[in-house]
Short mmCIF file of C-alpha atoms in Angstrom, two decimals:
data_model
loop_
_atom_site.label_atom_id
_atom_site.label_comp_id
_atom_site.label_asym_id
_atom_site.label_seq_id
_atom_site.Cartn_x
_atom_site.Cartn_y
_atom_site.Cartn_z
CA MET X 1 109.34 -14.90 118.72
CA ALA X 2 105.82 -15.78 119.59
CA ALA X 3 103.13 -14.01 117.64
CA ARG X 4 101.77 -12.33 120.71
CA ASP X 5 105.09 -10.61 121.38
CA ARG X 6 105.48 -9.21 117.88
CA LYS X 7 104.33 -5.61 117.97
CA SER X 8 103.44 -3.44 115.00
CA PRO X 9 105.40 -0.24 114.43
CA LEU X 10 102.36 1.80 115.45
CA THR X 11 102.00 -0.05 118.69
CA ASN X 12 105.67 0.57 119.40
CA LEU X 13 105.28 4.11 118.64
CA VAL X 14 102.25 4.75 120.90
CA ALA X 15 103.20 2.33 123.71
CA GLY X 16 106.93 3.37 123.69
CA GLY X 17 106.18 7.14 123.45
CA SER X 18 103.70 6.85 126.37
CA ALA X 19 106.30 4.86 128.35
CA GLY X 20 108.92 7.39 127.71
CA PHE X 21 106.83 10.32 128.60
CA MET X 22 105.86 8.92 131.97
CA GLU X 23 109.46 7.97 132.71
CA ALA X 24 110.64 11.62 131.99
CA LEU X 25 108.04 13.05 134.19
CA ILE X 26 108.77 10.82 137.13
CA CYS X 27 112.64 10.39 136.88
CA HIS X 28 114.02 13.59 135.42
CA PRO X 29 115.01 15.23 138.81
CA LEU X 30 117.37 12.34 139.49
CA ASP X 31 118.95 12.95 136.01
CA THR X 32 119.61 16.51 136.88
CA ILE X 33 121.30 15.61 140.20
CA LYS X 34 123.41 13.07 138.35
CA VAL X 35 124.58 15.55 135.83
CA ARG X 36 125.48 18.11 138.43
CA MET X 37 127.60 15.49 140.33
CA GLN X 38 129.30 14.39 137.06
CA LEU X 39 130.11 18.03 136.11
CA ALA X 40 131.53 18.92 139.51
CA LYS X 41 135.34 19.09 139.32
CA ASN X 42 135.56 18.53 143.07
CA ILE X 43 133.42 16.36 145.37
CA PRO X 44 130.38 18.44 146.41
CA ARG X 45 130.58 19.26 150.10
CA ASN X 46 128.25 20.67 152.73
CA ALA X 47 128.93 23.63 155.03
CA ALA X 48 130.71 21.37 157.59
CA GLY X 49 132.99 20.10 154.87
CA GLY X 50 131.50 16.66 154.59
CA ASN X 51 130.69 15.00 151.29
CA LEU X 52 127.34 15.70 149.84
CA SER X 53 125.33 12.59 148.85
CA PHE X 54 122.96 12.64 145.80
CA VAL X 55 120.13 13.70 148.16
CA GLY X 56 122.30 16.48 149.65
CA VAL X 57 123.02 17.79 145.97
CA GLY X 58 119.35 17.66 145.25
CA LEU X 59 118.45 19.58 148.40
CA ARG X 60 121.04 22.19 147.58
CA ILE X 61 119.68 22.64 144.03
CA ILE X 62 116.27 23.05 145.64
CA ARG X 63 117.43 25.57 148.17
CA LYS X 64 119.50 27.75 145.83
CA GLU X 65 117.55 27.42 142.58
CA SER X 66 114.04 26.39 143.44
CA PRO X 67 112.36 22.95 143.17
CA LEU X 68 111.72 23.55 139.43
CA ALA X 69 115.47 23.62 138.83
CA LEU X 70 115.41 19.85 139.19
CA TYR X 71 113.36 19.74 135.90
CA LYS X 72 115.82 21.82 133.89
CA GLY X 73 116.17 20.20 130.43
CA LEU X 74 112.90 18.52 130.70
CA GLY X 75 111.73 20.13 127.52
CA ALA X 76 114.58 18.65 125.60
CA VAL X 77 113.92 15.18 127.09
CA THR X 78 110.17 15.24 126.41
CA ALA X 79 110.67 16.48 122.79
CA GLY X 80 113.00 13.57 122.19
CA ILE X 81 111.52 10.80 124.40
CA VAL X 82 108.61 9.76 122.06
CA PRO X 83 110.78 9.23 118.94
CA LYS X 84 113.65 7.75 121.12
CA MET X 85 111.34 5.17 122.63
CA ALA X 86 109.57 4.54 119.32
CA ILE X 87 112.96 3.97 117.66
CA ARG X 88 114.21 1.74 120.49
CA PHE X 89 111.31 -0.69 120.56
CA THR X 90 110.63 -0.60 116.82
CA THR X 91 114.32 -1.14 115.80
CA PHE X 92 114.82 -3.81 118.51
CA GLN X 93 111.93 -5.71 116.96
CA PHE X 94 113.18 -5.05 113.44
CA TYR X 95 116.74 -6.26 114.09
CA LYS X 96 115.45 -9.31 116.06
CA ASP X 97 113.09 -10.29 113.15
CA LEU X 98 116.20 -10.33 110.82
CA MET X 99 118.34 -12.44 113.16
CA VAL X 100 116.86 -15.86 112.19
CA ASP X 101 118.10 -18.62 109.99
CA LYS X 102 116.49 -19.93 106.83
CA ASN X 103 114.24 -22.23 109.06
CA GLY X 104 113.15 -19.27 111.05
CA THR X 105 115.03 -20.27 114.25
CA PRO X 106 116.40 -17.26 116.13
CA TRP X 107 120.08 -16.72 116.43
CA LYS X 108 121.67 -17.29 119.79
CA LEU X 109 121.93 -13.96 121.77
CA ASN X 110 119.66 -12.30 119.36
CA ASN X 111 118.24 -10.13 122.19
CA LEU X 112 121.74 -8.89 123.01
CA TRP X 113 122.71 -8.04 119.43
CA ALA X 114 119.28 -6.46 118.60
CA GLY X 115 119.50 -4.43 121.80
CA LEU X 116 122.96 -3.33 120.89
CA LEU X 117 122.06 -2.31 117.37
CA ALA X 118 118.84 -0.46 118.63
CA GLY X 119 120.93 1.41 121.14
CA VAL X 120 123.17 2.67 118.43
CA THR X 121 120.28 3.59 116.18
CA GLU X 122 118.56 5.60 118.82
CA ALA X 123 121.86 7.38 119.89
CA VAL X 124 122.45 8.57 116.27
CA LEU X 125 118.97 9.62 115.44
CA VAL X 126 117.75 11.09 118.70
CA VAL X 127 119.80 10.84 121.87
CA THR X 128 122.94 12.66 121.16
CA PRO X 129 121.44 16.08 120.19
CA MET X 130 118.84 15.60 122.97
CA ASP X 131 121.60 15.05 125.46
CA VAL X 132 123.71 17.98 124.30
CA VAL X 133 120.68 20.39 124.79
CA LYS X 134 119.68 18.62 128.10
CA ILE X 135 123.13 18.93 129.59
CA ARG X 136 123.71 22.58 128.57
CA LEU X 137 120.36 23.38 130.29
CA GLN X 138 121.07 21.30 133.43
CA ALA X 139 124.43 22.81 133.88
CA GLN X 140 123.15 26.33 134.28
CA ARG X 141 123.15 27.42 137.85
CA HIS X 142 120.36 30.06 138.06
CA SER X 143 117.35 30.57 140.19
CA MET X 144 114.17 29.63 138.39
CA ALA X 145 112.14 31.47 141.09
CA ASP X 146 113.93 34.83 140.31
CA PRO X 147 112.71 36.35 136.85
CA LEU X 148 115.71 38.68 136.77
CA ASP X 149 118.24 35.89 136.88
CA LEU X 150 118.34 35.26 133.25
CA PRO X 151 120.26 32.26 131.99
CA LYS X 152 122.15 31.89 128.58
CA TYR X 153 119.68 29.24 127.45
CA ARG X 154 116.10 30.00 128.04
CA ASN X 155 114.49 26.67 127.08
CA ALA X 156 115.30 23.51 124.90
CA ALA X 157 114.45 25.27 121.49
CA HIS X 158 116.46 28.39 122.36
CA CYS X 159 119.35 26.28 123.57
CA ALA X 160 119.42 24.22 120.26
CA PHE X 161 119.13 27.36 118.23
CA THR X 162 122.00 28.99 120.16
CA VAL X 163 124.29 26.08 120.02
CA VAL X 164 123.79 25.81 116.27
CA ARG X 165 124.27 29.46 115.66
CA GLU X 166 127.38 29.83 117.90
CA GLU X 167 129.06 26.40 117.25
CA GLY X 168 127.57 24.96 114.12
CA PHE X 169 125.20 22.14 113.52
CA GLY X 170 127.86 19.53 114.28
CA ALA X 171 127.91 20.63 117.86
CA LEU X 172 124.59 18.92 118.50
CA TYR X 173 126.40 15.63 117.70
CA ARG X 174 129.43 16.20 119.93
CA GLY X 175 130.09 12.96 121.84
CA VAL X 176 128.15 10.89 119.25
CA GLY X 177 130.61 8.04 119.48
CA LEU X 178 130.48 7.91 123.31
CA THR X 179 126.76 8.32 123.23
CA SER X 180 126.37 5.41 120.85
CA LEU X 181 128.66 3.15 123.00
CA ARG X 182 126.70 4.14 126.09
CA GLN X 183 123.19 3.47 124.42
CA ALA X 184 124.49 0.24 122.79
CA SER X 185 125.86 -1.22 126.08
CA ASN X 186 122.77 -0.02 127.91
CA GLN X 187 120.37 -1.83 125.61
CA ALA X 188 122.59 -4.80 125.13
CA ALA X 189 122.35 -5.39 128.80
CA ASN X 190 118.68 -4.05 129.23
CA PHE X 191 116.73 -6.06 126.58
CA PRO X 192 118.37 -9.57 127.16
CA THR X 193 117.88 -9.27 130.93
CA TYR X 194 114.27 -8.17 130.71
CA HIS X 195 113.17 -10.79 128.22
CA PHE X 196 115.12 -13.57 130.11
CA LEU X 197 113.37 -12.63 133.28
CA LYS X 198 109.97 -12.12 131.63
CA GLY X 199 110.22 -15.51 129.92
CA TYR X 200 111.14 -17.31 133.11
CA LEU X 201 108.28 -15.73 135.07
CA GLN X 202 105.80 -16.43 132.29
CA ARG X 203 106.87 -20.18 132.31
CA ALA X 204 106.94 -20.46 136.03
CA GLN X 205 103.36 -18.99 136.41
CA ASP X 206 102.07 -20.37 133.15
CA LEU X 207 100.98 -16.76 132.12
CA LYS X 208 100.83 -15.11 128.72
CA GLU X 209 101.00 -11.60 130.23
CA LEU X 210 102.71 -10.69 133.52
CA PRO X 211 101.04 -8.30 136.09
CA GLY X 212 102.13 -4.78 135.97
CA TYR X 213 104.18 -4.87 139.08
CA GLN X 214 106.17 -7.83 137.84
CA SER X 215 106.92 -6.00 134.64
CA ALA X 216 108.06 -3.02 136.69
CA ILE X 217 110.36 -5.12 138.96
CA ILE X 218 112.19 -6.99 136.10
CA GLY X 219 112.31 -3.66 134.22
CA CYS X 220 114.06 -2.13 137.30
CA ILE X 221 116.56 -5.09 137.57
CA SER X 222 117.36 -4.88 133.80
CA GLY X 223 117.74 -1.04 133.81
CA ALA X 224 120.37 -1.13 136.61
CA MET X 225 122.69 -3.35 134.44
CA GLY X 226 123.90 -0.77 131.94
CA PRO X 227 124.77 2.12 134.39
CA LEU X 228 126.97 -0.10 136.62
CA VAL X 229 129.03 -1.11 133.50
CA ASN X 230 129.29 2.05 131.52
CA ASN X 231 129.24 5.07 133.96
CA PRO X 232 132.97 6.11 132.93
CA ILE X 233 131.65 6.39 129.38
CA ASP X 234 128.84 8.70 130.58
CA ILE X 235 131.10 10.78 132.66
CA VAL X 236 133.49 11.57 129.73
CA LYS X 237 130.45 12.08 127.35
CA THR X 238 128.89 14.56 129.77
CA ARG X 239 132.05 16.64 130.14
CA ILE X 240 132.58 16.75 126.40
CA GLN X 241 128.93 17.79 125.70
CA LYS X 242 128.86 20.48 128.41
CA THR X 243 131.17 23.01 126.53
CA PRO X 244 132.14 23.95 122.98
CA ASN X 245 135.23 22.20 121.50
CA PRO X 246 138.41 24.19 121.71
CA GLU X 247 139.48 25.53 118.25
CA GLY X 248 141.26 23.07 116.12
CA LEU X 249 140.88 20.14 118.51
CA SER X 250 139.56 16.93 117.01
CA GLY X 251 136.94 14.71 118.64
CA TRP X 252 139.59 11.93 119.58
CA ALA X 253 141.97 14.71 120.95
CA ARG X 254 139.28 16.18 123.11
CA PHE X 255 138.45 12.55 124.33
CA LYS X 256 142.01 11.98 125.33
CA ASP X 257 142.29 15.46 126.82
CA VAL X 258 139.11 15.03 128.96
CA ASN X 259 140.17 11.48 130.11
CA GLY X 260 143.62 12.70 131.01
CA SER X 261 142.39 15.71 132.85
CA ILE X 262 140.01 13.55 134.99
CA LEU X 263 142.66 11.00 135.86
CA LYS X 264 145.24 13.74 136.70
CA ASN X 265 143.15 16.16 138.53
CA GLU X 266 140.32 14.06 140.24
CA GLY X 267 141.55 10.43 140.13
CA TRP X 268 140.02 7.15 138.80
CA ARG X 269 137.21 7.34 141.26
CA ALA X 270 135.88 10.45 139.41
CA PHE X 271 134.80 8.07 136.59
CA TYR X 272 132.07 6.90 138.95
CA LYS X 273 130.76 10.10 140.07
CA GLY X 274 126.94 10.22 139.86
CA VAL X 275 126.63 6.42 139.52
CA THR X 276 124.16 6.29 142.50
CA PRO X 277 121.69 8.69 141.16
CA ARG X 278 122.24 7.34 137.56
CA VAL X 279 121.20 3.84 138.79
CA LEU X 280 118.38 5.47 140.75
CA ARG X 281 117.41 7.31 137.58
CA VAL X 282 117.80 4.62 134.91
CA ALA X 283 116.46 1.61 136.97
CA PRO X 284 113.12 3.15 138.15
CA GLY X 285 112.87 4.71 134.63
CA GLN X 286 113.07 1.24 132.99
CA ALA X 287 110.63 -0.03 135.60
CA VAL X 288 108.17 2.73 134.42
CA THR X 289 108.96 2.27 130.81
CA PHE X 290 108.45 -1.60 130.60
CA ALA X 291 105.39 -1.51 132.86
CA VAL X 292 103.66 1.31 130.80
CA TYR X 293 104.82 -0.19 127.56
CA GLU X 294 103.42 -3.62 128.29
CA ARG X 295 100.18 -2.18 129.54
CA VAL X 296 99.58 0.12 126.60
CA SER X 297 100.82 -2.27 123.96
CA SER X 298 98.40 -4.96 125.56
CA TRP X 299 95.52 -2.52 125.40
CA LEU X 300 96.30 -1.57 121.82
CA ASP X 301 96.41 -5.19 120.81
CA GLN X 302 93.23 -6.02 122.51
CA ASN X 303 91.45 -3.15 120.83
CA SER X 304 93.08 -3.32 117.40
CA ASP X 305 90.00 -4.83 115.77
CA THR X 306 87.84 -2.08 117.21
CA PHE X 307 90.18 0.54 115.77
CA LYS X 308 90.18 -1.08 112.37
CA MET X 309 86.36 -1.19 112.39
CA ALA X 310 86.14 2.40 113.23
CA ALA X 311 88.62 3.36 110.46
CA VAL X 312 86.60 1.40 107.97
CA ALA X 313 83.33 3.03 108.98
CA LYS X 314 84.76 6.36 108.50
#
């Protein structure tokens, strides 16, 4: 890896956290629509009996629960997004730096393997408990415009506390295997695609840094890869994380039970429920993430000497 591409852990923390925060603010409504579509046992329909599109589901949420309902679970996401993105970019760099031979030559497919391991790491440390809380909040169907319509979970912190109190700490890690598989496959597709396209455009234009709009475009392309491949994993994970485990049922038994129930009652097409809003959530999200990350990390690198001088002066 070229020296200019090697970021410090602090740069990854600040740039990744900034990128994740902007992604959450812009794209969270699409995630709420995706979760509602995935949790629906039957295909959502309008008053005339026709199938509701993801736009229709979003409009129904706004009509029945207010526009703020599209941001249910945002607290859980923003609380986890900074460490999640910091872990993602930092561990990707860490694993990638390890994948060299004794002469310093990078392994083949090192972006893929580093992305896969970074995905597993973020899933175990941050994403799984964050997803459990987020899904519980998003699944609640109450009007946020009516103060008398009180939900079971008031906010992210209350939700996490209630889940731990009623179901035990392990409930926050329900579906960790599927979440790890989803995140691993996401990042194993995301990072190699992004870095391949980034390198190609840099060579073609003889540029050291791409313009922001180009980083956003290739981030959007790379971000669409994972959801198209692993949506069935996300469907099963979402169903498992929505409710408590039945008494005495192991994780593997629950996995088989949910899979069998979906196939029997809804058909194989149900494994691709919510794929459209998921792509529309993840792809623009990665466009925002990479564009903001590249911009903030570049600014930090350019001003690193200034920061060091200011620290010394103090």
